[in-house]
């Protein structure tokens, strides 16, 4: 169970405008005012999630005197110095990545989000999950959270494209874009709503982080042993070893599969299909495995062209396999009424392509 305080209890914000009108004995976290971005929003959420910083005030200003009074400064100030608790990434000579900091093997330039995560991420995970700092689970989750959540924040803030070339379609709804949309509109009174919107952004990012961490810890991580077992016993499913069975559906298997494949030095054509039960429909599925985790829509061997888009009796007749229910038009997945049926679909697909290892 995540030991996370409600977002509204974590934060108390002081704007630069009323900075001199309050008693500021309490330590502060400083960041810039004006338009906010996902990186400093997430950085502040991480810091305020830790018990040692939970009572710190948040000060948003570009005034050097105001920022100099802050114990921690993120995303402004032109300096990165962990010893001095300064975490900016905008200076010309800044080029740090997780790799250059010797934290993890990622080469995306860090934003303030990545800097704070590099230094405090494990402590946040430990506190949130109430796990000892030396629990090996923390290292696994630390890497996975960066890969699936933080790295994209770093890349987007630094203007690093996800891929080379022109995208085929617009990918909306990223966390960074949703945070950006919380900024006051050009025709709003920005002064009156900016601080409120900033706190809404912190709440949004914090909730998404907690949801991801909860999923990874409770669902994704326990699935690893299930996938290891399925790969280890794949020759019990078919003598080729090219088909492995996950049993009940819903297991988040792909991330674990690619990692285990590398660990065991298994070649792509050694395991081509995954089969699993569709519990909701009392049927079975056969799914083509992607070439790699970075190419989720390119498969090692799609189901045969002649089967694609067909259903039920027509598919059963064309495939000459009893109990077929469907094959997706792209060929990435198909169904059958029985486990033996999907095994036969996978086996026949491999044979037709001349790739079955008998």
mmCIF file of C-alpha atoms in Angstrom:
data_model
loop_
_atom_site.group_PDB
_atom_site.id
_atom_site.type_symbol
_atom_site.label_atom_id
_atom_site.label_comp_id
_atom_site.label_asym_id
_atom_site.label_seq_id
_atom_site.Cartn_x
_atom_site.Cartn_y
_atom_site.Cartn_z
ATOM 1 C CA UNK A 1 0.000 0.000 0.000
ATOM 2 C CA UNK A 2 1.425 3.378 -0.963
ATOM 3 C CA UNK A 3 2.113 5.530 2.085
ATOM 4 C CA UNK A 4 1.464 8.814 0.267
ATOM 5 C CA UNK A 5 -0.176 11.842 1.813
ATOM 6 C CA UNK A 6 -3.063 13.449 -0.090
ATOM 7 C CA UNK A 7 -1.701 15.994 -2.555
ATOM 8 C CA UNK A 8 -3.493 18.925 -0.925
ATOM 9 C CA UNK A 9 -1.731 18.204 2.371
ATOM 10 C CA UNK A 10 1.723 18.146 0.827
ATOM 11 C CA UNK A 11 1.918 21.665 -0.541
ATOM 12 C CA UNK A 12 1.918 25.231 0.620
ATOM 13 C CA UNK A 13 2.899 27.816 -1.973
ATOM 14 C CA UNK A 14 4.146 31.377 -1.553
ATOM 15 C CA UNK A 15 4.202 33.642 -4.599
ATOM 16 C CA UNK A 16 6.922 36.232 -5.095
ATOM 17 C CA UNK A 17 4.385 39.066 -4.848
ATOM 18 C CA UNK A 18 3.672 38.465 -1.167
ATOM 19 C CA UNK A 19 7.123 37.144 -0.283
ATOM 20 C CA UNK A 20 8.084 40.129 1.902
ATOM 21 C CA UNK A 21 4.759 40.235 3.740
ATOM 22 C CA UNK A 22 5.187 36.900 5.559
ATOM 23 C CA UNK A 23 7.386 35.362 8.179
ATOM 24 C CA UNK A 24 9.869 33.188 6.290
ATOM 25 C CA UNK A 25 11.596 31.275 9.061
ATOM 26 C CA UNK A 26 10.423 28.069 7.398
ATOM 27 C CA UNK A 27 12.859 26.638 4.801
ATOM 28 C CA UNK A 28 11.876 27.009 1.169
ATOM 29 C CA UNK A 29 12.082 25.350 -2.233
ATOM 30 C CA UNK A 30 12.486 27.895 -5.017
ATOM 31 C CA UNK A 31 11.590 27.701 -8.685
ATOM 32 C CA UNK A 32 10.733 30.215 -11.394
ATOM 33 C CA UNK A 33 7.404 31.976 -11.703
ATOM 34 C CA UNK A 34 5.469 32.581 -14.933
ATOM 35 C CA UNK A 35 4.808 29.718 -17.309
ATOM 36 C CA UNK A 36 5.396 26.372 -15.652
ATOM 37 C CA UNK A 37 6.525 23.109 -17.214
ATOM 38 C CA UNK A 38 6.263 19.454 -16.333
ATOM 39 C CA UNK A 39 9.891 19.141 -15.239
ATOM 40 C CA UNK A 40 9.891 21.596 -12.332
ATOM 41 C CA UNK A 41 6.350 20.597 -11.390
ATOM 42 C CA UNK A 42 7.441 16.971 -11.019
ATOM 43 C CA UNK A 43 10.701 17.941 -9.300
ATOM 44 C CA UNK A 44 8.793 19.846 -6.644
ATOM 45 C CA UNK A 45 6.334 17.003 -6.175
ATOM 46 C CA UNK A 46 9.217 14.586 -5.562
ATOM 47 C CA UNK A 47 10.890 16.840 -3.014
ATOM 48 C CA UNK A 48 7.677 17.576 -1.140
ATOM 49 C CA UNK A 49 6.906 13.848 -1.011
ATOM 50 C CA UNK A 50 9.913 13.278 1.249
ATOM 51 C CA UNK A 51 9.408 13.691 5.014
ATOM 52 C CA UNK A 52 12.485 15.912 5.346
ATOM 53 C CA UNK A 53 11.123 18.432 2.836
ATOM 54 C CA UNK A 54 7.373 18.049 3.303
ATOM 55 C CA UNK A 55 7.076 21.261 5.354
ATOM 56 C CA UNK A 56 9.164 23.407 3.009
ATOM 57 C CA UNK A 57 7.435 26.377 1.424
ATOM 58 C CA UNK A 58 7.323 26.612 -2.373
ATOM 59 C CA UNK A 59 8.511 29.979 -3.648
ATOM 60 C CA UNK A 60 8.030 30.874 -7.314
ATOM 61 C CA UNK A 61 10.107 33.860 -8.375
ATOM 62 C CA UNK A 62 12.851 35.083 -10.693
ATOM 63 C CA UNK A 63 14.180 37.526 -8.088
ATOM 64 C CA UNK A 64 17.737 36.523 -7.170
ATOM 65 C CA UNK A 65 17.360 37.793 -3.614
ATOM 66 C CA UNK A 66 14.224 35.726 -3.126
ATOM 67 C CA UNK A 67 15.824 32.610 -4.601
ATOM 68 C CA UNK A 68 19.007 33.063 -2.555
ATOM 69 C CA UNK A 69 16.935 32.596 0.600
ATOM 70 C CA UNK A 70 15.742 29.172 -0.592
ATOM 71 C CA UNK A 71 17.355 26.004 0.713
ATOM 72 C CA UNK A 72 16.677 24.195 -2.581
ATOM 73 C CA UNK A 73 16.388 25.775 -6.041
ATOM 74 C CA UNK A 74 15.107 23.895 -9.094
ATOM 75 C CA UNK A 75 14.909 24.816 -12.791
ATOM 76 C CA UNK A 76 16.349 28.308 -12.373
ATOM 77 C CA UNK A 77 19.586 29.941 -11.275
ATOM 78 C CA UNK A 78 21.986 28.701 -13.940
ATOM 79 C CA UNK A 79 23.709 26.198 -11.668
ATOM 80 C CA UNK A 80 23.718 22.485 -10.945
ATOM 81 C CA UNK A 81 25.411 21.640 -7.677
ATOM 82 C CA UNK A 82 23.996 18.849 -5.565
ATOM 83 C CA UNK A 83 26.078 19.853 -2.542
ATOM 84 C CA UNK A 84 24.473 23.310 -2.649
ATOM 85 C CA UNK A 85 21.024 21.884 -3.523
ATOM 86 C CA UNK A 86 20.845 23.767 -6.829
ATOM 87 C CA UNK A 87 19.282 21.927 -9.777
ATOM 88 C CA UNK A 88 19.103 23.946 -12.984
ATOM 89 C CA UNK A 89 19.758 22.539 -16.459
ATOM 90 C CA UNK A 90 19.499 25.643 -18.666
ATOM 91 C CA UNK A 91 23.150 26.714 -18.455
ATOM 92 C CA UNK A 92 25.126 26.446 -21.677
ATOM 93 C CA UNK A 93 27.668 23.947 -20.357
ATOM 94 C CA UNK A 94 25.095 21.565 -18.873
ATOM 95 C CA UNK A 95 24.996 18.204 -20.634
ATOM 96 C CA UNK A 96 24.376 15.692 -17.871
ATOM 97 C CA UNK A 97 22.476 12.466 -18.378
ATOM 98 C CA UNK A 98 21.804 9.585 -16.020
ATOM 99 C CA UNK A 99 24.840 7.990 -17.640
ATOM 100 C CA UNK A 100 27.225 10.883 -16.991
ATOM 101 C CA UNK A 101 26.024 11.040 -13.382
ATOM 102 C CA UNK A 102 26.746 7.285 -13.164
ATOM 103 C CA UNK A 103 23.222 6.587 -11.986
ATOM 104 C CA UNK A 104 21.802 4.507 -14.867
ATOM 105 C CA UNK A 105 22.553 3.753 -18.496
ATOM 106 C CA UNK A 106 20.326 6.401 -20.114
ATOM 107 C CA UNK A 107 21.692 9.084 -22.433
ATOM 108 C CA UNK A 108 18.824 11.588 -22.576
ATOM 109 C CA UNK A 109 19.839 15.044 -21.348
ATOM 110 C CA UNK A 110 18.331 15.709 -17.942
ATOM 111 C CA UNK A 111 15.873 18.430 -17.025
ATOM 112 C CA UNK A 112 15.197 19.481 -13.441
ATOM 113 C CA UNK A 113 12.874 16.462 -13.227
ATOM 114 C CA UNK A 114 15.665 14.036 -14.045
ATOM 115 C CA UNK A 115 18.143 15.804 -11.762
ATOM 116 C CA UNK A 116 15.862 15.608 -8.745
ATOM 117 C CA UNK A 117 14.907 12.040 -9.618
ATOM 118 C CA UNK A 118 18.575 11.048 -9.928
ATOM 119 C CA UNK A 119 19.347 12.272 -6.420
ATOM 120 C CA UNK A 120 16.072 11.672 -4.581
ATOM 121 C CA UNK A 121 14.057 9.172 -6.634
ATOM 122 C CA UNK A 122 15.073 6.082 -4.676
ATOM 123 C CA UNK A 123 14.236 7.795 -1.399
ATOM 124 C CA UNK A 124 10.806 8.759 -2.725
ATOM 125 C CA UNK A 125 10.114 5.186 -3.835
ATOM 126 C CA UNK A 126 11.335 3.830 -0.501
ATOM 127 C CA UNK A 127 9.151 6.242 1.481
ATOM 128 C CA UNK A 128 6.099 5.764 -0.729
ATOM 129 C CA UNK A 129 6.207 1.965 -0.571
ATOM 130 C CA UNK A 130 7.487 1.829 3.014
ATOM 131 C CA UNK A 131 10.431 -0.314 1.945
ATOM 132 C CA UNK A 132 13.975 -0.307 3.370
ATOM 133 C CA UNK A 133 16.428 1.738 1.310
ATOM 134 C CA UNK A 134 18.473 -1.365 0.523
ATOM 135 C CA UNK A 135 15.533 -3.438 -0.743
ATOM 136 C CA UNK A 136 16.528 -4.676 -4.255
ATOM 137 C CA UNK A 137 13.006 -3.919 -5.471
ATOM 138 C CA UNK A 138 13.780 -0.200 -5.225
ATOM 139 C CA UNK A 139 16.555 -0.391 -7.831
ATOM 140 C CA UNK A 140 14.247 -2.222 -10.241
ATOM 141 C CA UNK A 141 11.428 0.294 -9.796
ATOM 142 C CA UNK A 142 13.822 3.261 -9.903
ATOM 143 C CA UNK A 143 14.973 2.266 -13.385
ATOM 144 C CA UNK A 144 11.494 1.372 -14.622
ATOM 145 C CA UNK A 145 9.949 4.649 -13.439
ATOM 146 C CA UNK A 146 12.668 6.631 -15.184
ATOM 147 C CA UNK A 147 12.258 4.668 -18.398
ATOM 148 C CA UNK A 148 8.459 4.877 -18.506
ATOM 149 C CA UNK A 149 7.757 8.220 -16.819
ATOM 150 C CA UNK A 150 10.659 10.577 -16.164
ATOM 151 C CA UNK A 151 12.790 10.213 -19.305
ATOM 152 C CA UNK A 152 10.060 11.573 -21.577
ATOM 153 C CA UNK A 153 9.705 14.626 -19.305
ATOM 154 C CA UNK A 154 13.452 15.235 -19.632
ATOM 155 C CA UNK A 155 13.403 14.769 -23.399
ATOM 156 C CA UNK A 156 10.379 16.966 -24.065
ATOM 157 C CA UNK A 157 11.661 19.793 -21.875
ATOM 158 C CA UNK A 158 15.025 19.694 -23.664
ATOM 159 C CA UNK A 159 13.453 19.536 -27.136
ATOM 160 C CA UNK A 160 14.675 16.026 -27.941
ATOM 161 C CA UNK A 161 12.547 14.263 -30.567
ATOM 162 C CA UNK A 162 11.295 10.757 -29.853
ATOM 163 C CA UNK A 163 12.434 9.527 -33.280
ATOM 164 C CA UNK A 164 14.091 10.721 -36.477
ATOM 165 C CA UNK A 165 11.993 11.869 -39.422
ATOM 166 C CA UNK A 166 8.482 13.252 -39.678
ATOM 167 C CA UNK A 167 5.851 11.610 -37.442
ATOM 168 C CA UNK A 168 2.924 9.951 -39.201
ATOM 169 C CA UNK A 169 0.412 11.314 -36.715
ATOM 170 C CA UNK A 170 0.187 13.671 -33.761
ATOM 171 C CA UNK A 171 0.533 12.003 -30.369
ATOM 172 C CA UNK A 172 -1.500 14.093 -27.955
ATOM 173 C CA UNK A 173 -2.237 13.683 -24.294
ATOM 174 C CA UNK A 174 1.324 13.358 -22.999
ATOM 175 C CA UNK A 175 1.810 14.348 -19.380
ATOM 176 C CA UNK A 176 3.990 17.286 -20.424
ATOM 177 C CA UNK A 177 1.319 18.589 -22.812
ATOM 178 C CA UNK A 178 -1.402 18.249 -20.189
ATOM 179 C CA UNK A 179 0.683 20.212 -17.693
ATOM 180 C CA UNK A 180 1.303 22.859 -20.345
ATOM 181 C CA UNK A 181 -2.433 23.236 -20.938
ATOM 182 C CA UNK A 182 -2.937 24.055 -17.261
ATOM 183 C CA UNK A 183 -1.041 27.320 -17.734
ATOM 184 C CA UNK A 184 -3.331 30.361 -17.900
ATOM 185 C CA UNK A 185 -4.577 31.119 -21.401
ATOM 186 C CA UNK A 186 -3.275 34.158 -23.235
ATOM 187 C CA UNK A 187 -6.574 35.981 -22.647
ATOM 188 C CA UNK A 188 -6.888 35.173 -18.936
ATOM 189 C CA UNK A 189 -5.704 37.230 -15.980
ATOM 190 C CA UNK A 190 -2.553 35.199 -15.494
ATOM 191 C CA UNK A 191 -1.589 36.779 -12.181
ATOM 192 C CA UNK A 192 -4.785 35.737 -10.441
ATOM 193 C CA UNK A 193 -4.878 32.140 -11.665
ATOM 194 C CA UNK A 194 -1.236 31.144 -12.198
ATOM 195 C CA UNK A 195 -0.511 29.909 -8.675
ATOM 196 C CA UNK A 196 -3.762 27.973 -8.498
ATOM 197 C CA UNK A 197 -3.049 26.338 -11.850
ATOM 198 C CA UNK A 198 0.492 25.514 -10.791
ATOM 199 C CA UNK A 199 -0.825 23.573 -7.811
ATOM 200 C CA UNK A 200 -3.290 21.780 -10.076
ATOM 201 C CA UNK A 201 -0.324 20.726 -12.214
ATOM 202 C CA UNK A 202 1.542 19.415 -9.173
ATOM 203 C CA UNK A 203 -1.555 17.452 -8.178
ATOM 204 C CA UNK A 204 -1.919 16.011 -11.692
ATOM 205 C CA UNK A 205 1.700 14.908 -11.982
ATOM 206 C CA UNK A 206 1.761 13.549 -8.451
ATOM 207 C CA UNK A 207 -1.330 11.443 -8.952
ATOM 208 C CA UNK A 208 0.023 9.990 -12.200
ATOM 209 C CA UNK A 209 3.338 9.157 -10.540
ATOM 210 C CA UNK A 210 1.617 7.440 -7.613
ATOM 211 C CA UNK A 211 -0.668 5.468 -9.931
ATOM 212 C CA UNK A 212 2.308 4.255 -11.968
ATOM 213 C CA UNK A 213 4.327 3.315 -8.895
ATOM 214 C CA UNK A 214 1.350 1.454 -7.449
ATOM 215 C CA UNK A 215 0.859 -0.463 -10.720
ATOM 216 C CA UNK A 216 4.529 -1.341 -11.065
ATOM 217 C CA UNK A 217 4.818 -2.572 -7.490
ATOM 218 C CA UNK A 218 1.544 -4.488 -7.237
ATOM 219 C CA UNK A 219 1.061 -5.799 -10.783
ATOM 220 C CA UNK A 220 4.078 -5.395 -13.053
ATOM 221 C CA UNK A 221 6.796 -6.567 -10.666
ATOM 222 C CA UNK A 222 5.047 -9.773 -9.477
ATOM 223 C CA UNK A 223 4.515 -10.754 -13.130
ATOM 224 C CA UNK A 224 8.243 -11.325 -13.691
ATOM 225 C CA UNK A 225 8.347 -14.741 -12.010
ATOM 226 C CA UNK A 226 5.255 -15.746 -13.996
ATOM 227 C CA UNK A 227 6.976 -14.857 -17.284
ATOM 228 C CA UNK A 228 10.221 -16.585 -16.276
ATOM 229 C CA UNK A 229 8.264 -19.750 -15.541
ATOM 230 C CA UNK A 230 6.429 -19.557 -18.881
ATOM 231 C CA UNK A 231 9.663 -19.152 -20.845
ATOM 232 C CA UNK A 232 11.418 -21.904 -18.908
ATOM 233 C CA UNK A 233 8.609 -24.387 -19.604
ATOM 234 C CA UNK A 234 7.911 -23.415 -23.213
ATOM 235 C CA UNK A 235 9.114 -26.771 -24.568
ATOM 236 C CA UNK A 236 6.256 -28.384 -22.642
ATOM 237 C CA UNK A 237 3.863 -26.433 -24.887
ATOM 238 C CA UNK A 238 5.504 -27.315 -28.189
ATOM 239 C CA UNK A 239 8.702 -29.176 -29.021
ATOM 240 C CA UNK A 240 9.991 -26.221 -31.051
ATOM 241 C CA UNK A 241 10.121 -23.986 -27.977
ATOM 242 C CA UNK A 242 8.881 -21.126 -30.167
ATOM 243 C CA UNK A 243 5.560 -20.800 -28.332
ATOM 244 C CA UNK A 244 5.211 -19.952 -24.651
ATOM 245 C CA UNK A 245 2.066 -20.030 -22.530
ATOM 246 C CA UNK A 246 1.154 -17.348 -19.997
ATOM 247 C CA UNK A 247 -1.961 -19.138 -18.782
ATOM 248 C CA UNK A 248 -4.568 -16.611 -17.642
ATOM 249 C CA UNK A 249 -4.734 -13.343 -19.555
ATOM 250 C CA UNK A 250 -3.913 -9.883 -18.250
ATOM 251 C CA UNK A 251 -0.320 -10.596 -17.235
ATOM 252 C CA UNK A 252 1.892 -7.584 -18.137
ATOM 253 C CA UNK A 253 4.477 -9.764 -19.847
ATOM 254 C CA UNK A 254 6.178 -7.831 -22.626
ATOM 255 C CA UNK A 255 8.623 -5.713 -20.611
ATOM 256 C CA UNK A 256 9.731 -8.732 -18.612
ATOM 257 C CA UNK A 257 9.917 -10.919 -21.693
ATOM 258 C CA UNK A 258 12.454 -8.750 -23.518
ATOM 259 C CA UNK A 259 14.633 -8.401 -20.430
ATOM 260 C CA UNK A 260 14.540 -12.144 -19.710
ATOM 261 C CA UNK A 261 15.241 -12.887 -23.378
ATOM 262 C CA UNK A 262 18.429 -10.838 -23.143
ATOM 263 C CA UNK A 263 19.397 -12.401 -19.822
ATOM 264 C CA UNK A 264 19.010 -15.922 -21.249
ATOM 265 C CA UNK A 265 20.540 -14.992 -24.632
ATOM 266 C CA UNK A 266 17.484 -16.205 -26.546
ATOM 267 C CA UNK A 267 17.329 -15.230 -30.233
ATOM 268 C CA UNK A 268 14.211 -13.650 -31.723
ATOM 269 C CA UNK A 269 13.324 -16.645 -33.879
ATOM 270 C CA UNK A 270 13.612 -18.975 -30.865
ATOM 271 C CA UNK A 271 10.382 -17.582 -29.345
ATOM 272 C CA UNK A 272 7.841 -16.136 -31.757
ATOM 273 C CA UNK A 273 4.352 -16.453 -30.235
ATOM 274 C CA UNK A 274 2.736 -16.033 -26.824
ATOM 275 C CA UNK A 275 -0.515 -17.787 -25.976
ATOM 276 C CA UNK A 276 -2.844 -16.984 -23.085
ATOM 277 C CA UNK A 277 -6.397 -17.513 -21.948
ATOM 278 C CA UNK A 278 -9.019 -14.813 -22.479
ATOM 279 C CA UNK A 279 -10.837 -15.352 -19.206
ATOM 280 C CA UNK A 280 -13.689 -12.982 -20.009
ATOM 281 C CA UNK A 281 -14.681 -14.864 -23.164
ATOM 282 C CA UNK A 282 -13.609 -18.393 -22.201
ATOM 283 C CA UNK A 283 -11.338 -18.526 -25.242
ATOM 284 C CA UNK A 284 -7.617 -18.545 -25.986
ATOM 285 C CA UNK A 285 -5.409 -16.040 -27.796
ATOM 286 C CA UNK A 286 -2.225 -16.356 -29.823
ATOM 287 C CA UNK A 287 -0.191 -13.170 -30.109
ATOM 288 C CA UNK A 288 2.825 -12.427 -32.287
ATOM 289 C CA UNK A 289 5.747 -11.138 -30.240
ATOM 290 C CA UNK A 290 7.166 -7.740 -31.285
ATOM 291 C CA UNK A 291 10.680 -7.553 -32.704
ATOM 292 C CA UNK A 292 11.745 -5.475 -29.682
ATOM 293 C CA UNK A 293 10.293 -3.298 -26.936
ATOM 294 C CA UNK A 294 11.061 -0.210 -29.029
ATOM 295 C CA UNK A 295 9.195 -1.596 -32.063
ATOM 296 C CA UNK A 296 5.851 -2.685 -30.585
ATOM 297 C CA UNK A 297 4.019 -2.700 -33.930
ATOM 298 C CA UNK A 298 6.607 -4.718 -35.857
ATOM 299 C CA UNK A 299 6.269 -8.438 -35.153
ATOM 300 C CA UNK A 300 8.589 -11.412 -35.485
ATOM 301 C CA UNK A 301 5.987 -13.266 -37.505
ATOM 302 C CA UNK A 302 2.418 -12.053 -38.004
ATOM 303 C CA UNK A 303 -0.278 -14.659 -38.520
ATOM 304 C CA UNK A 304 -0.748 -15.668 -42.197
ATOM 305 C CA UNK A 305 -2.140 -13.127 -44.649
ATOM 306 C CA UNK A 306 -4.857 -15.572 -45.762
ATOM 307 C CA UNK A 307 -6.261 -15.713 -42.218
ATOM 308 C CA UNK A 308 -6.356 -11.993 -41.492
ATOM 309 C CA UNK A 309 -9.737 -10.394 -40.974
ATOM 310 C CA UNK A 310 -11.568 -13.741 -41.033
ATOM 311 C CA UNK A 311 -13.788 -15.091 -38.255
ATOM 312 C CA UNK A 312 -15.354 -18.281 -36.933
ATOM 313 C CA UNK A 313 -16.401 -20.875 -39.538
ATOM 314 C CA UNK A 314 -14.756 -19.095 -42.467
ATOM 315 C CA UNK A 315 -11.449 -18.828 -40.609
ATOM 316 C CA UNK A 316 -11.697 -22.407 -39.350
ATOM 317 C CA UNK A 317 -12.159 -23.613 -42.928
ATOM 318 C CA UNK A 318 -9.328 -21.535 -44.426
ATOM 319 C CA UNK A 319 -6.874 -22.342 -41.616
ATOM 320 C CA UNK A 320 -8.016 -25.961 -41.429
ATOM 321 C CA UNK A 321 -7.845 -25.770 -37.629
ATOM 322 C CA UNK A 322 -10.938 -26.525 -35.501
ATOM 323 C CA UNK A 323 -12.365 -23.823 -33.221
ATOM 324 C CA UNK A 324 -10.835 -20.677 -34.744
ATOM 325 C CA UNK A 325 -12.671 -17.488 -33.736
ATOM 326 C CA UNK A 326 -10.796 -14.583 -35.354
ATOM 327 C CA UNK A 327 -7.537 -13.159 -36.663
ATOM 328 C CA UNK A 328 -6.965 -9.410 -36.472
ATOM 329 C CA UNK A 329 -6.650 -7.683 -39.890
ATOM 330 C CA UNK A 330 -3.026 -6.830 -39.089
ATOM 331 C CA UNK A 331 -2.240 -10.415 -38.099
ATOM 332 C CA UNK A 332 -0.782 -9.582 -34.705
ATOM 333 C CA UNK A 333 -3.316 -11.621 -32.712
ATOM 334 C CA UNK A 334 -5.839 -14.402 -33.218
ATOM 335 C CA UNK A 335 -8.228 -16.533 -31.203
ATOM 336 C CA UNK A 336 -9.450 -20.081 -30.779
ATOM 337 C CA UNK A 337 -11.871 -21.865 -28.480
ATOM 338 C CA UNK A 338 -9.139 -24.065 -26.994
ATOM 339 C CA UNK A 339 -5.534 -23.929 -25.881
ATOM 340 C CA UNK A 340 -4.626 -26.681 -28.326
ATOM 341 C CA UNK A 341 -6.272 -24.631 -31.064
ATOM 342 C CA UNK A 342 -4.050 -21.570 -30.543
ATOM 343 C CA UNK A 343 -0.970 -23.798 -30.274
ATOM 344 C CA UNK A 344 -1.892 -25.287 -33.641
ATOM 345 C CA UNK A 345 -2.465 -21.807 -35.116
ATOM 346 C CA UNK A 346 1.010 -20.730 -33.990
ATOM 347 C CA UNK A 347 2.609 -23.956 -35.169
ATOM 348 C CA UNK A 348 0.954 -23.783 -38.589
ATOM 349 C CA UNK A 349 1.845 -20.106 -39.006
ATOM 350 C CA UNK A 350 5.493 -20.955 -38.384
ATOM 351 C CA UNK A 351 5.345 -23.906 -40.783
ATOM 352 C CA UNK A 352 3.749 -21.877 -43.595
ATOM 353 C CA UNK A 353 6.525 -19.303 -43.234
ATOM 354 C CA UNK A 354 9.199 -22.006 -43.218
ATOM 355 C CA UNK A 355 10.318 -21.024 -39.711
ATOM 356 C CA UNK A 356 9.102 -23.931 -37.597
ATOM 357 C CA UNK A 357 11.929 -25.655 -35.719
ATOM 358 C CA UNK A 358 10.840 -29.293 -35.603
#
